[in-house]
Structures are given as C-alpha cells and as structure tokens.
C-alpha cells in the first residue's frame, strides 16, 4: 500500500482517505483519476500515524481492501492483545477527494492592486468509490484487571497474563491470576429489533407424527418451557422430513408446505419428473451427490425437489441418504446394497498430498471479520442479468433443460470422470476428498462386491440356522451393520484403503 495519505474534514467527522496500491485492486476511473478508499474514522484524528496503527497498519488496510467481504478492524488499544475491535463495513459511495491550498500574497505585491489577500487553488486527488463506516457496537471489552483488596481499586494484570517473549519453565509453578476472556462476545454487533415470543419449533413439529416426522423432536419441542430462548439457530430443513433409525413408521408422503415451496421457488416440472423417475425406476434410495452427478440438477434446486419425493435418514445404515416415501429399508432385505459406507482415507503413503480436504482451516476467518451477508439486500435488474436469462431460456423458451444439455456436450471426458468420482469408487481413481460417503452398490470393485455377498450369506445362515443356500442379505436388520454381518464396514474400509494406497504408490513410481 502506498504511504501517501490524504485527510479531509467535514461537518460529520474525520475522514482518512488512503490511496490504493499493490495490496488492493486498482480502480478504473474515467479521466485518469486515482481510485481511493475512504475510512470514516469514529473519532477526532489528531495524529494520522496513530490512527493508522489502530486500524492495523497500512498493510492490514490493504489486505482488507483487496477482499470484498472483509471488515476493517479498529482497536482503540492496539498494544493490548485482548482489545476487542470494532468493525467497519464497506459501503459503495460516489465522492472525490479535493486538496485545497491557500496562499497568502506578500503585502508589497498587493500594494496598489485589487488582488485578494489569499489565493485558493484546488486539485482533485481522486475518486472515492467505496467507504468503510463504523456503525457497530464497540463496548464489548474484557479488560485484564483485578481489584486490589487493600486499595479497593482495579489494577492491571496484563504483564502477568501476556508475554511477548519466552518465559522460564518455573513460571508454570507460580500462582497466576484467573483471566479467561470469552471466546465469543456476541453473534452480532449491530442493534437488532428482537420480538420476544414463544419459539415456533413446537408449532412447526406439531402433526409431524401424522406425516411421518420425528416424534422425539416434536415431544422435545413441546416440553420446552415458555421462558427458554433458543441458543442456536434452528436447522434449515426446507420442510424435509428427518427420521432416525428407531422410528416406528416411515413417512408415506411429503408435507404440503414442501410441495407449495416448489412452486414458490419456480422448480420446473421437467426436473421434478426426472428425479421422480430416479427414485421409482432406478433405485429407491439415493444420495444427494449421486443425484446431482447423474441428473446435473444444481444443488440449490435439488434441495427443494428432494423433500417432495423422499425422507432423510439421520442415523442407522442408511444415514445421510434420501429414501423414497413409503419405502422402509429396514423391512426390505434387498435394500442392503444401498447402505452407507463412511470411508475416510488414511493419510499414509503420500495420500495427504494426493487427496485434498473438503475444507481447510488454514485460511479460517473469524465470523466477526467478515461482512454479514444475511442482511436484506436490494434486488437490482441489470442488462447482464437480462442477457443471461434470455440465453438460459433459449429461442423456444424451454428453460434450463436446453442450457444443461449444452453444458453436458461441452464437458470433457476427464471432467465427466471427476463428476462420477463424487459418488463412485473405482479402481484406478483416487477419491476426490478425504472423507467420502459411498453406497455399497456404488463401490465398483469386484473384491468388495464379493465381500458383501459373503457377509450377506453369513448373516442369512446365522439367522436361519445354517440352512441358507442363497446369497441374499439376511432376514435381520441391525442399526449398526444393517443387513450384513457385523464388521463388514471395517473390512470394506481396509479393502478400499489397500486399493487407494497401491494406486498412489504406482503414481509416485511413474513420477
């Protein structure tokens, strides 16, 4: 970031304007003017250098400006590591910074002429297109202090709880003051209009038994006292029916609100029929990833279609899977091949470098550092959005089906294989993530299918007294292993790990 700073004073307060440099994208301004970012400092700035220090320095300001969703932190005590910052959010604006210089004419030059005493010259330094405003609360502070009983005053214990250098090991044996600042002060730092009312969870779950919902959730919500305020946000289920393995009766149909929600979200009939055929003609149990990979329907559309066609298991052998309404896999032995396998790649033999994690915490950003995207936004219709809508609709107005067929045609063979890897396990292919949820039937390895056949035969013989001659799953279903013998999941994991490690070793030899 450039060291050049300019400062303008208006009636509302002090504004510090920093010129964008290498740490932030250059703003294109008509007329060749420089793009500037304004910071409305919540105080009277007497020393600009100290004000910049409270904002984390020019380097930190450049990092914040370079990211669209970052908030600018201001610490009134920058040398105190326990200082809770107040955050400023970026706002779009249309302003410009002007430098006004006042020159005094010498008396001898004014003598005998009508020239004024002062001459003012103005120069436009640049256009300000974004501004950081501090309108959030800043009184969340937890000071490292203790009360002295003798003087009855608060004294600082900062040198005793924070060290900027290594200390001797005997420090652990010494007595230390108890100072445990809270990890989170508040979920929000803006004043909110909160309507104190009864939690609606009990009302929402009323009648879930008749529609096949979770009876335990309904009873739990109904038993909550009236003075309990929910500490966590309710799960956004999109009106789906979640059940556990010990449910007495599976749901027979969707909730009416799930069907009406599809109309509100403009889910076209063609996509709905496609997913309905997958549940009716192909298999009664699906994972969301498999449906997305096969049908190419976007996940933000599937999340409204699935609650209208299936219910969701949260526990048991079919956890994290969607099951067709009316179909109970606990009573159908053929449903054993659709069970879930929670497979996690063992980080050995170079697997750590070959398989990426689903999410990385190395670049984790604390919640208060990012802007709150849940705020109401104004919808804008631009020329670009109209052109995208017309191209998606096509000349016949057919909608998204034609656009999806064009995307499929443009897909390369390697991209198609990667799309299948999300739900299929095959020899010669490395799983895309370190944790995968496979269905037994999607493990396309002959040895794995042979292992499942033997496990099903063993279970059937044990349940029928050893007189079974078929290789179908047994007649008893357990919550842990489903229709297969106990320990089948672990054998499958070992088999898949051997295949993955062998493939990685072969790839390393080729390199």
Short mmCIF file of C-alpha atoms in Angstrom, two decimals:
data_model
loop_
_atom_site.label_atom_id
_atom_site.label_comp_id
_atom_site.label_asym_id
_atom_site.label_seq_id
_atom_site.Cartn_x
_atom_site.Cartn_y
_atom_site.Cartn_z
CA UNK A 1 0.00 0.00 0.00
CA UNK A 2 1.26 3.45 -0.81
CA UNK A 3 2.43 5.66 2.04
CA UNK A 4 0.56 8.60 0.57
CA UNK A 5 -2.41 9.55 2.73
CA UNK A 6 -4.78 12.44 2.50
CA UNK A 7 -7.17 13.75 5.06
CA UNK A 8 -10.39 15.66 4.68
CA UNK A 9 -12.51 17.20 7.42
CA UNK A 10 -16.23 17.69 7.09
CA UNK A 11 -19.06 18.53 9.42
CA UNK A 12 -19.79 14.90 10.27
CA UNK A 13 -16.34 13.83 11.41
CA UNK A 14 -12.84 12.94 10.34
CA UNK A 15 -12.25 11.01 7.11
CA UNK A 16 -8.97 9.33 6.30
CA UNK A 17 -8.55 8.58 2.59
CA UNK A 18 -5.91 6.04 1.58
CA UNK A 19 -4.70 5.58 -1.95
CA UNK A 20 -5.00 2.03 -3.22
CA UNK A 21 -1.70 0.35 -4.04
CA UNK A 22 -0.37 -3.12 -4.73
CA UNK A 23 -2.34 -4.78 -1.95
CA UNK A 24 -5.69 -3.87 -3.47
CA UNK A 25 -7.15 -3.98 -6.98
CA UNK A 26 -6.72 -0.76 -8.97
CA UNK A 27 -9.99 1.06 -9.56
CA UNK A 28 -10.55 2.26 -13.09
CA UNK A 29 -11.68 5.85 -13.06
CA UNK A 30 -12.63 7.91 -16.04
CA UNK A 31 -10.36 10.83 -16.73
CA UNK A 32 -7.27 9.07 -15.37
CA UNK A 33 -8.06 9.92 -11.73
CA UNK A 34 -6.77 7.73 -8.92
CA UNK A 35 -9.17 5.34 -7.20
CA UNK A 36 -9.36 5.97 -3.44
CA UNK A 37 -10.91 4.21 -0.45
CA UNK A 38 -12.36 6.31 2.34
CA UNK A 39 -12.37 5.35 6.03
CA UNK A 40 -14.74 7.27 8.26
CA UNK A 41 -12.77 7.16 11.48
CA UNK A 42 -15.06 7.25 14.55
CA UNK A 43 -13.13 9.94 16.36
CA UNK A 44 -11.18 13.16 16.03
CA UNK A 45 -7.85 12.34 14.39
CA UNK A 46 -5.00 14.40 15.81
CA UNK A 47 -2.20 12.07 14.71
CA UNK A 48 -2.78 10.20 11.41
CA UNK A 49 0.04 7.72 12.12
CA UNK A 50 -1.55 6.63 15.38
CA UNK A 51 -4.93 6.39 13.69
CA UNK A 52 -3.47 4.10 11.03
CA UNK A 53 -1.90 1.99 13.80
CA UNK A 54 -5.31 1.44 15.41
CA UNK A 55 -6.51 0.12 12.04
CA UNK A 56 -3.74 -2.49 11.93
CA UNK A 57 -1.31 -0.53 9.77
CA UNK A 58 -1.28 0.16 6.04
CA UNK A 59 -0.51 -3.48 5.27
CA UNK A 60 -3.65 -4.70 7.06
CA UNK A 61 -5.74 -1.97 5.42
CA UNK A 62 -4.51 -3.14 2.01
CA UNK A 63 -5.44 -6.75 2.81
CA UNK A 64 -8.95 -5.74 3.86
CA UNK A 65 -9.46 -3.57 0.78
CA UNK A 66 -8.37 -6.42 -1.51
CA UNK A 67 -11.16 -8.74 -0.26
CA UNK A 68 -14.76 -7.87 -0.95
CA UNK A 69 -16.31 -9.35 2.20
CA UNK A 70 -13.72 -8.35 4.79
CA UNK A 71 -14.47 -5.93 7.59
CA UNK A 72 -11.94 -3.38 8.77
CA UNK A 73 -10.98 -3.83 12.42
CA UNK A 74 -10.28 -0.84 14.66
CA UNK A 75 -8.63 -1.37 18.03
CA UNK A 76 -8.61 1.67 20.28
CA UNK A 77 -5.82 -0.01 22.28
CA UNK A 78 -3.63 -1.52 19.54
CA UNK A 79 -0.92 -2.59 22.01
CA UNK A 80 -3.41 -4.65 24.04
CA UNK A 81 -3.86 -8.13 22.58
CA UNK A 82 -7.15 -8.53 24.47
CA UNK A 83 -8.69 -5.42 22.93
CA UNK A 84 -11.96 -6.30 21.23
CA UNK A 85 -12.09 -4.49 17.87
CA UNK A 86 -14.98 -2.59 16.46
CA UNK A 87 -15.53 -3.38 12.80
CA UNK A 88 -16.28 -1.15 9.87
CA UNK A 89 -18.16 -2.39 6.84
CA UNK A 90 -17.59 -1.39 3.24
CA UNK A 91 -20.22 0.74 1.52
CA UNK A 92 -20.37 1.98 -2.04
CA UNK A 93 -20.21 5.74 -2.49
CA UNK A 94 -19.65 8.37 -5.16
CA UNK A 95 -17.31 11.04 -3.81
CA UNK A 96 -13.98 12.59 -4.59
CA UNK A 97 -11.10 13.93 -2.55
CA UNK A 98 -10.07 17.54 -3.15
CA UNK A 99 -6.90 19.25 -1.96
CA UNK A 100 -7.34 22.96 -1.27
CA UNK A 101 -4.26 25.12 -0.85
CA UNK A 102 -4.41 28.71 0.47
CA UNK A 103 -1.55 31.06 -0.38
CA UNK A 104 -1.05 34.44 1.19
CA UNK A 105 0.19 37.19 -1.10
CA UNK A 106 3.00 39.38 0.12
CA UNK A 107 1.92 42.90 1.09
CA UNK A 108 4.26 44.51 -1.45
CA UNK A 109 2.64 42.54 -4.29
CA UNK A 110 -0.83 43.60 -3.19
CA UNK A 111 0.07 47.24 -2.79
CA UNK A 112 -1.62 49.33 -5.42
CA UNK A 113 -3.75 46.49 -6.81
CA UNK A 114 -7.08 44.82 -6.15
CA UNK A 115 -5.60 41.37 -5.58
CA UNK A 116 -7.07 39.43 -2.64
CA UNK A 117 -5.08 38.63 0.45
CA UNK A 118 -5.43 34.85 -0.09
CA UNK A 119 -5.42 32.81 -3.29
CA UNK A 120 -7.05 29.35 -3.20
CA UNK A 121 -6.06 26.55 -5.56
CA UNK A 122 -7.89 23.22 -5.77
CA UNK A 123 -6.80 19.87 -7.11
CA UNK A 124 -8.82 16.65 -7.39
CA UNK A 125 -6.75 13.86 -5.88
CA UNK A 126 -9.03 11.02 -6.94
CA UNK A 127 -12.49 9.47 -6.93
CA UNK A 128 -13.73 7.61 -3.82
CA UNK A 129 -15.85 4.62 -4.83
CA UNK A 130 -16.00 2.74 -1.52
CA UNK A 131 -16.12 3.81 2.10
CA UNK A 132 -15.72 1.99 5.43
CA UNK A 133 -18.18 3.13 8.07
CA UNK A 134 -18.06 2.16 11.74
CA UNK A 135 -21.67 1.88 12.85
CA UNK A 136 -21.27 -1.22 15.04
CA UNK A 137 -21.06 -1.55 18.79
CA UNK A 138 -17.60 -1.19 20.32
CA UNK A 139 -18.30 -1.69 24.03
CA UNK A 140 -17.56 -5.45 24.12
CA UNK A 141 -14.41 -5.24 26.23
CA UNK A 142 -12.96 -7.66 28.75
CA UNK A 143 -10.07 -5.94 30.49
CA UNK A 144 -7.22 -7.86 32.17
CA UNK A 145 -7.75 -6.28 35.57
CA UNK A 146 -8.26 -7.36 39.15
CA UNK A 147 -9.49 -5.50 42.20
CA UNK A 148 -6.91 -4.78 44.84
CA UNK A 149 -8.49 -5.51 48.20
CA UNK A 150 -6.23 -3.12 50.08
CA UNK A 151 -6.74 -0.04 47.94
CA UNK A 152 -10.17 -1.13 46.60
CA UNK A 153 -9.13 -0.15 43.07
CA UNK A 154 -8.71 -2.07 39.83
CA UNK A 155 -5.13 -2.82 38.85
CA UNK A 156 -3.85 -4.16 35.53
CA UNK A 157 -2.64 -7.77 35.36
CA UNK A 158 -1.64 -7.56 31.71
CA UNK A 159 2.09 -8.30 32.31
CA UNK A 160 1.09 -11.44 34.21
CA UNK A 161 -1.22 -12.94 31.57
CA UNK A 162 0.56 -11.98 28.36
CA UNK A 163 4.21 -12.42 27.45
CA UNK A 164 5.89 -11.23 24.29
CA UNK A 165 8.92 -13.45 24.89
CA UNK A 166 9.71 -16.94 26.15
CA UNK A 167 9.44 -17.42 29.90
CA UNK A 168 11.23 -19.77 32.25
CA UNK A 169 9.69 -23.14 33.00
CA UNK A 170 9.31 -22.32 36.67
CA UNK A 171 6.57 -19.84 35.68
CA UNK A 172 4.14 -22.77 35.48
CA UNK A 173 4.60 -23.46 39.19
CA UNK A 174 3.88 -19.88 40.21
CA UNK A 175 0.43 -18.62 41.07
CA UNK A 176 -1.26 -16.71 38.28
CA UNK A 177 -4.43 -14.62 38.20
CA UNK A 178 -7.53 -16.22 36.74
CA UNK A 179 -8.23 -14.41 33.49
CA UNK A 180 -10.40 -16.28 30.98
CA UNK A 181 -11.83 -13.92 28.35
CA UNK A 182 -14.83 -15.26 26.45
CA UNK A 183 -14.18 -16.77 23.04
CA UNK A 184 -17.26 -15.08 21.54
CA UNK A 185 -18.75 -11.87 22.86
CA UNK A 186 -21.90 -11.83 20.75
CA UNK A 187 -23.18 -13.26 17.50
CA UNK A 188 -23.97 -9.78 16.25
CA UNK A 189 -22.60 -6.31 16.91
CA UNK A 190 -25.44 -4.26 15.48
CA UNK A 191 -28.61 -3.26 17.34
CA UNK A 192 -31.38 -5.71 16.44
CA UNK A 193 -35.15 -5.44 16.71
CA UNK A 194 -35.98 -8.63 18.60
CA UNK A 195 -39.58 -9.66 19.13
CA UNK A 196 -39.80 -11.65 22.36
CA UNK A 197 -42.11 -14.53 21.61
CA UNK A 198 -42.52 -18.25 22.05
CA UNK A 199 -40.19 -20.41 19.97
CA UNK A 200 -42.08 -21.72 16.95
CA UNK A 201 -40.32 -25.11 16.93
CA UNK A 202 -43.15 -26.79 18.84
CA UNK A 203 -45.76 -25.42 16.45
CA UNK A 204 -43.74 -26.44 13.39
CA UNK A 205 -43.32 -30.01 14.57
CA UNK A 206 -46.96 -30.43 15.56
CA UNK A 207 -48.53 -33.01 13.36
CA UNK A 208 -45.18 -34.43 12.27
CA UNK A 209 -46.24 -37.84 13.59
CA UNK A 210 -49.12 -37.99 11.16
CA UNK A 211 -46.84 -37.02 8.27
CA UNK A 212 -44.10 -39.40 9.32
CA UNK A 213 -41.86 -36.91 11.10
CA UNK A 214 -39.60 -37.43 14.07
CA UNK A 215 -41.75 -37.94 17.18
CA UNK A 216 -38.85 -37.30 19.55
CA UNK A 217 -38.27 -33.83 18.05
CA UNK A 218 -41.94 -32.97 18.44
CA UNK A 219 -42.08 -34.12 22.06
CA UNK A 220 -38.83 -32.31 22.88
CA UNK A 221 -40.05 -29.04 21.38
CA UNK A 222 -43.40 -29.31 23.14
CA UNK A 223 -41.72 -29.92 26.52
CA UNK A 224 -39.61 -26.74 26.42
CA UNK A 225 -40.60 -24.11 28.98
CA UNK A 226 -42.05 -20.84 27.75
CA UNK A 227 -39.12 -18.81 29.06
CA UNK A 228 -36.41 -20.65 27.10
CA UNK A 229 -34.70 -18.67 24.34
CA UNK A 230 -33.01 -20.87 21.75
CA UNK A 231 -29.24 -20.57 21.97
CA UNK A 232 -28.63 -21.89 18.48
CA UNK A 233 -30.29 -21.20 15.18
CA UNK A 234 -32.88 -23.73 14.09
CA UNK A 235 -31.92 -26.14 11.38
CA UNK A 236 -32.91 -25.01 7.90
CA UNK A 237 -34.54 -28.20 6.68
CA UNK A 238 -36.50 -26.72 3.74
CA UNK A 239 -39.52 -28.63 5.13
CA UNK A 240 -37.82 -32.01 4.69
CA UNK A 241 -38.74 -34.94 6.95
CA UNK A 242 -35.80 -36.20 9.01
CA UNK A 243 -36.16 -39.57 10.70
CA UNK A 244 -33.97 -41.76 12.88
CA UNK A 245 -33.47 -45.50 12.61
CA UNK A 246 -35.80 -46.29 15.53
CA UNK A 247 -38.85 -44.59 14.01
CA UNK A 248 -41.98 -46.74 14.21
CA UNK A 249 -43.40 -45.98 10.78
CA UNK A 250 -41.73 -44.33 7.79
CA UNK A 251 -43.41 -41.33 6.14
CA UNK A 252 -45.88 -42.06 3.36
CA UNK A 253 -45.83 -38.67 1.70
CA UNK A 254 -44.38 -35.16 1.84
CA UNK A 255 -45.65 -32.20 3.77
CA UNK A 256 -47.98 -29.91 1.91
CA UNK A 257 -45.67 -26.97 2.50
CA UNK A 258 -42.83 -28.83 0.74
CA UNK A 259 -44.96 -29.12 -2.41
CA UNK A 260 -46.02 -25.48 -2.28
CA UNK A 261 -42.41 -24.46 -1.71
CA UNK A 262 -41.52 -25.86 -5.14
CA UNK A 263 -43.99 -23.50 -6.77
CA UNK A 264 -42.61 -20.57 -4.84
CA UNK A 265 -39.07 -21.39 -5.96
CA UNK A 266 -40.17 -21.96 -9.59
CA UNK A 267 -38.99 -25.58 -9.81
CA UNK A 268 -39.91 -26.73 -13.31
CA UNK A 269 -41.84 -29.93 -13.85
CA UNK A 270 -39.17 -31.47 -16.08
CA UNK A 271 -36.55 -31.60 -13.33
CA UNK A 272 -39.07 -32.90 -10.80
CA UNK A 273 -40.14 -35.75 -13.09
CA UNK A 274 -36.51 -36.67 -13.76
CA UNK A 275 -35.73 -37.08 -10.05
CA UNK A 276 -39.03 -38.89 -9.51
CA UNK A 277 -38.08 -41.44 -12.19
CA UNK A 278 -34.71 -41.98 -10.49
CA UNK A 279 -36.46 -42.95 -7.25
CA UNK A 280 -39.13 -45.05 -8.98
CA UNK A 281 -37.26 -46.83 -11.77
CA UNK A 282 -33.57 -46.94 -10.79
CA UNK A 283 -33.33 -47.29 -7.01
CA UNK A 284 -35.46 -46.20 -4.03
CA UNK A 285 -32.53 -44.79 -2.03
CA UNK A 286 -30.18 -42.09 -3.28
CA UNK A 287 -27.54 -39.73 -2.02
CA UNK A 288 -27.76 -36.07 -2.98
CA UNK A 289 -24.29 -36.16 -4.54
CA UNK A 290 -25.21 -39.09 -6.77
CA UNK A 291 -28.39 -37.41 -8.00
CA UNK A 292 -26.53 -34.20 -8.72
CA UNK A 293 -23.81 -36.03 -10.65
CA UNK A 294 -26.25 -38.08 -12.75
CA UNK A 295 -29.08 -35.61 -13.39
CA UNK A 296 -26.87 -32.49 -13.46
CA UNK A 297 -29.50 -30.63 -11.48
CA UNK A 298 -27.98 -27.87 -9.38
CA UNK A 299 -27.88 -28.48 -5.60
CA UNK A 300 -29.88 -25.32 -4.93
CA UNK A 301 -32.69 -26.91 -6.94
CA UNK A 302 -32.32 -30.42 -5.55
CA UNK A 303 -32.78 -29.18 -2.00
CA UNK A 304 -36.36 -28.21 -2.87
CA UNK A 305 -37.14 -31.28 -5.03
CA UNK A 306 -35.93 -33.97 -2.62
CA UNK A 307 -38.28 -33.10 0.31
CA UNK A 308 -41.22 -33.58 -2.06
CA UNK A 309 -40.13 -37.10 -3.06
CA UNK A 310 -38.23 -38.66 -0.17
CA UNK A 311 -37.41 -38.54 3.52
CA UNK A 312 -33.95 -38.37 5.09
CA UNK A 313 -32.28 -40.84 7.48
CA UNK A 314 -30.03 -39.21 10.09
CA UNK A 315 -28.90 -42.41 11.83
CA UNK A 316 -28.55 -46.08 11.02
CA UNK A 317 -27.16 -47.95 8.00
CA UNK A 318 -28.83 -45.52 5.55
CA UNK A 319 -27.74 -42.30 7.26
CA UNK A 320 -27.25 -39.24 5.05
CA UNK A 321 -29.41 -40.82 2.33
CA UNK A 322 -32.79 -39.92 0.84
CA UNK A 323 -35.38 -42.74 0.82
CA UNK A 324 -38.50 -42.81 -1.33
CA UNK A 325 -41.72 -42.16 0.57
CA UNK A 326 -43.43 -45.36 1.68
CA UNK A 327 -40.31 -47.49 1.28
CA UNK A 328 -38.92 -48.94 4.53
CA UNK A 329 -35.38 -50.31 4.02
CA UNK A 330 -35.48 -51.98 7.44
CA UNK A 331 -38.06 -54.48 6.17
CA UNK A 332 -36.65 -54.97 2.65
CA UNK A 333 -33.56 -57.24 2.55
CA UNK A 334 -32.73 -56.01 -0.95
CA UNK A 335 -32.09 -52.53 0.49
CA UNK A 336 -28.81 -53.74 1.98
CA UNK A 337 -26.88 -52.83 -1.16
CA UNK A 338 -27.93 -49.19 -0.73
CA UNK A 339 -26.39 -48.80 2.76
CA UNK A 340 -23.93 -46.01 3.56
CA UNK A 341 -20.20 -46.57 3.87
CA UNK A 342 -18.41 -43.77 5.71
CA UNK A 343 -14.94 -44.09 4.20
CA UNK A 344 -12.04 -41.88 5.28
CA UNK A 345 -8.72 -42.04 3.51
CA UNK A 346 -5.85 -42.96 5.78
CA UNK A 347 -3.15 -40.34 5.36
CA UNK A 348 -0.24 -42.61 4.60
CA UNK A 349 1.93 -43.33 1.59
CA UNK A 350 1.55 -39.82 0.17
CA UNK A 351 -2.27 -39.71 0.39
CA UNK A 352 -2.12 -36.38 2.20
CA UNK A 353 -0.67 -34.69 -0.89
CA UNK A 354 -2.83 -36.54 -3.42
CA UNK A 355 -6.24 -36.11 -1.78
CA UNK A 356 -7.46 -32.65 -0.83
CA UNK A 357 -9.56 -31.93 2.25
CA UNK A 358 -13.14 -30.75 1.74
CA UNK A 359 -12.43 -27.61 3.74
CA UNK A 360 -9.23 -26.10 5.00
CA UNK A 361 -8.95 -24.28 8.32
CA UNK A 362 -5.60 -22.75 7.41
CA UNK A 363 -7.37 -19.69 5.98
CA UNK A 364 -10.17 -19.73 8.55
CA UNK A 365 -11.69 -16.31 9.10
CA UNK A 366 -13.36 -15.45 12.38
CA UNK A 367 -17.07 -14.69 11.93
CA UNK A 368 -16.80 -11.06 13.03
CA UNK A 369 -14.09 -10.38 10.43
CA UNK A 370 -16.47 -11.00 7.50
CA UNK A 371 -19.47 -8.95 6.50
CA UNK A 372 -22.92 -10.24 7.34
CA UNK A 373 -24.41 -11.43 4.06
CA UNK A 374 -27.77 -12.19 5.69
CA UNK A 375 -28.71 -8.52 5.71
CA UNK A 376 -31.58 -7.55 3.43
CA UNK A 377 -30.30 -6.63 0.01
CA UNK A 378 -31.93 -4.60 -2.72
CA UNK A 379 -32.57 -6.63 -5.86
CA UNK A 380 -31.27 -4.97 -9.00
CA UNK A 381 -32.05 -5.88 -12.59
CA UNK A 382 -29.17 -5.12 -14.90
CA UNK A 383 -28.56 -5.64 -18.59
CA UNK A 384 -26.22 -8.55 -17.81
CA UNK A 385 -28.90 -10.41 -15.82
CA UNK A 386 -31.42 -9.98 -18.64
CA UNK A 387 -28.98 -11.33 -21.22
CA UNK A 388 -28.19 -14.34 -19.01
CA UNK A 389 -31.88 -15.07 -18.51
CA UNK A 390 -32.59 -14.88 -22.25
CA UNK A 391 -29.68 -17.16 -23.09
CA UNK A 392 -30.76 -19.68 -20.44
CA UNK A 393 -34.34 -19.69 -21.74
CA UNK A 394 -33.26 -20.29 -25.33
CA UNK A 395 -35.10 -19.40 -28.50
CA UNK A 396 -38.02 -21.65 -27.63
CA UNK A 397 -38.28 -20.52 -24.03
CA UNK A 398 -37.61 -24.09 -22.88
CA UNK A 399 -35.69 -23.03 -19.81
CA UNK A 400 -32.82 -24.76 -18.10
CA UNK A 401 -33.03 -28.14 -19.83
CA UNK A 402 -31.54 -26.84 -23.07
CA UNK A 403 -28.81 -24.99 -21.20
CA UNK A 404 -27.92 -28.10 -19.21
CA UNK A 405 -27.69 -30.20 -22.41
CA UNK A 406 -25.25 -27.66 -23.86
CA UNK A 407 -23.13 -27.85 -20.71
CA UNK A 408 -23.08 -31.65 -20.91
CA UNK A 409 -21.97 -31.50 -24.54
CA UNK A 410 -19.12 -29.14 -23.68
CA UNK A 411 -17.91 -31.35 -20.82
CA UNK A 412 -14.66 -33.20 -21.42
CA UNK A 413 -14.15 -36.87 -20.65
CA UNK A 414 -11.91 -36.12 -17.66
CA UNK A 415 -14.50 -33.74 -16.21
CA UNK A 416 -17.14 -36.45 -16.60
CA UNK A 417 -14.94 -38.93 -14.74
CA UNK A 418 -14.33 -36.45 -11.94
CA UNK A 419 -18.07 -35.90 -11.66
CA UNK A 420 -18.60 -39.65 -11.22
CA UNK A 421 -15.87 -39.84 -8.58
CA UNK A 422 -18.12 -37.89 -6.22
CA UNK A 423 -20.30 -40.97 -5.63
CA UNK A 424 -18.50 -43.92 -7.33
CA UNK A 425 -15.43 -45.81 -6.09
CA UNK A 426 -13.45 -47.38 -8.94
CA UNK A 427 -10.03 -48.89 -9.35
CA UNK A 428 -7.52 -46.51 -10.84
CA UNK A 429 -9.31 -43.43 -9.47
CA UNK A 430 -8.44 -41.55 -6.29
CA UNK A 431 -11.37 -40.27 -4.19
CA UNK A 432 -11.72 -36.50 -4.55
CA UNK A 433 -11.97 -35.89 -0.77
CA UNK A 434 -10.56 -37.42 2.37
CA UNK A 435 -13.99 -38.35 3.68
CA UNK A 436 -16.50 -39.93 1.32
CA UNK A 437 -19.97 -41.41 1.75
CA UNK A 438 -20.46 -44.29 -0.67
CA UNK A 439 -23.43 -46.55 -1.15
CA UNK A 440 -22.48 -50.23 -1.22
CA UNK A 441 -23.78 -50.63 -4.78
CA UNK A 442 -21.58 -47.72 -5.94
CA UNK A 443 -18.35 -49.47 -4.93
CA UNK A 444 -17.39 -50.82 -8.35
CA UNK A 445 -14.73 -53.23 -7.14
CA UNK A 446 -15.21 -56.95 -7.70
CA UNK A 447 -13.49 -57.91 -4.45
CA UNK A 448 -15.74 -55.55 -2.48
CA UNK A 449 -18.92 -56.94 -4.03
CA UNK A 450 -17.70 -60.47 -3.33
CA UNK A 451 -17.08 -59.49 0.30
CA UNK A 452 -20.62 -58.11 0.56
CA UNK A 453 -22.06 -61.30 -0.91
CA UNK A 454 -20.19 -63.43 1.61
CA UNK A 455 -21.23 -61.17 4.51
CA UNK A 456 -24.88 -61.37 3.43
CA UNK A 457 -24.68 -65.17 3.13
CA UNK A 458 -23.14 -65.46 6.61
CA UNK A 459 -25.90 -63.34 8.11
CA UNK A 460 -28.60 -65.35 6.37
CA UNK A 461 -27.17 -68.68 7.53
CA UNK A 462 -26.87 -67.46 11.10
CA UNK A 463 -30.46 -66.23 11.16
CA UNK A 464 -31.90 -69.37 9.53
CA UNK A 465 -29.90 -71.92 11.48
CA UNK A 466 -27.39 -72.67 8.73
CA UNK A 467 -29.87 -73.87 6.10
CA UNK A 468 -29.48 -70.94 3.71
CA UNK A 469 -28.21 -71.64 0.18
CA UNK A 470 -28.73 -68.22 -1.39
CA UNK A 471 -26.51 -65.16 -1.35
CA UNK A 472 -29.24 -62.67 -0.48
CA UNK A 473 -28.99 -60.44 2.58
CA UNK A 474 -30.19 -61.92 5.84
CA UNK A 475 -33.60 -61.58 7.45
CA UNK A 476 -32.48 -59.43 10.41
CA UNK A 477 -31.51 -55.77 10.18
CA UNK A 478 -29.42 -54.06 12.86
CA UNK A 479 -28.86 -50.37 13.39
CA UNK A 480 -25.08 -50.67 13.20
CA UNK A 481 -24.43 -53.10 10.32
CA UNK A 482 -27.81 -53.21 8.57
CA UNK A 483 -28.48 -56.36 6.56
CA UNK A 484 -24.87 -57.55 6.68
CA UNK A 485 -22.72 -59.29 9.25
CA UNK A 486 -21.03 -57.23 11.93
CA UNK A 487 -17.61 -55.95 10.90
CA UNK A 488 -18.43 -55.70 7.20
CA UNK A 489 -17.86 -51.94 7.13
CA UNK A 490 -14.36 -52.26 8.59
CA UNK A 491 -13.42 -54.96 6.06
CA UNK A 492 -14.64 -52.72 3.24
CA UNK A 493 -12.60 -49.80 4.55
CA UNK A 494 -9.45 -51.92 4.72
CA UNK A 495 -10.02 -53.17 1.19
CA UNK A 496 -10.58 -49.68 -0.20
CA UNK A 497 -7.54 -48.33 1.66
CA UNK A 498 -5.32 -51.03 0.15
CA UNK A 499 -6.57 -50.16 -3.34
CA UNK A 500 -6.00 -46.42 -2.84
CA UNK A 501 -2.51 -46.86 -1.34
CA UNK A 502 -1.50 -49.21 -4.13
CA UNK A 503 -2.67 -46.75 -6.78
CA UNK A 504 -0.87 -43.84 -5.10
CA UNK A 505 2.35 -45.89 -4.92
CA UNK A 506 2.11 -46.66 -8.63
CA UNK A 507 1.56 -42.97 -9.41
CA UNK A 508 4.62 -41.99 -7.36
CA UNK A 509 6.78 -44.52 -9.20
CA UNK A 510 5.67 -43.05 -12.53
CA UNK A 511 6.62 -39.55 -11.37
#
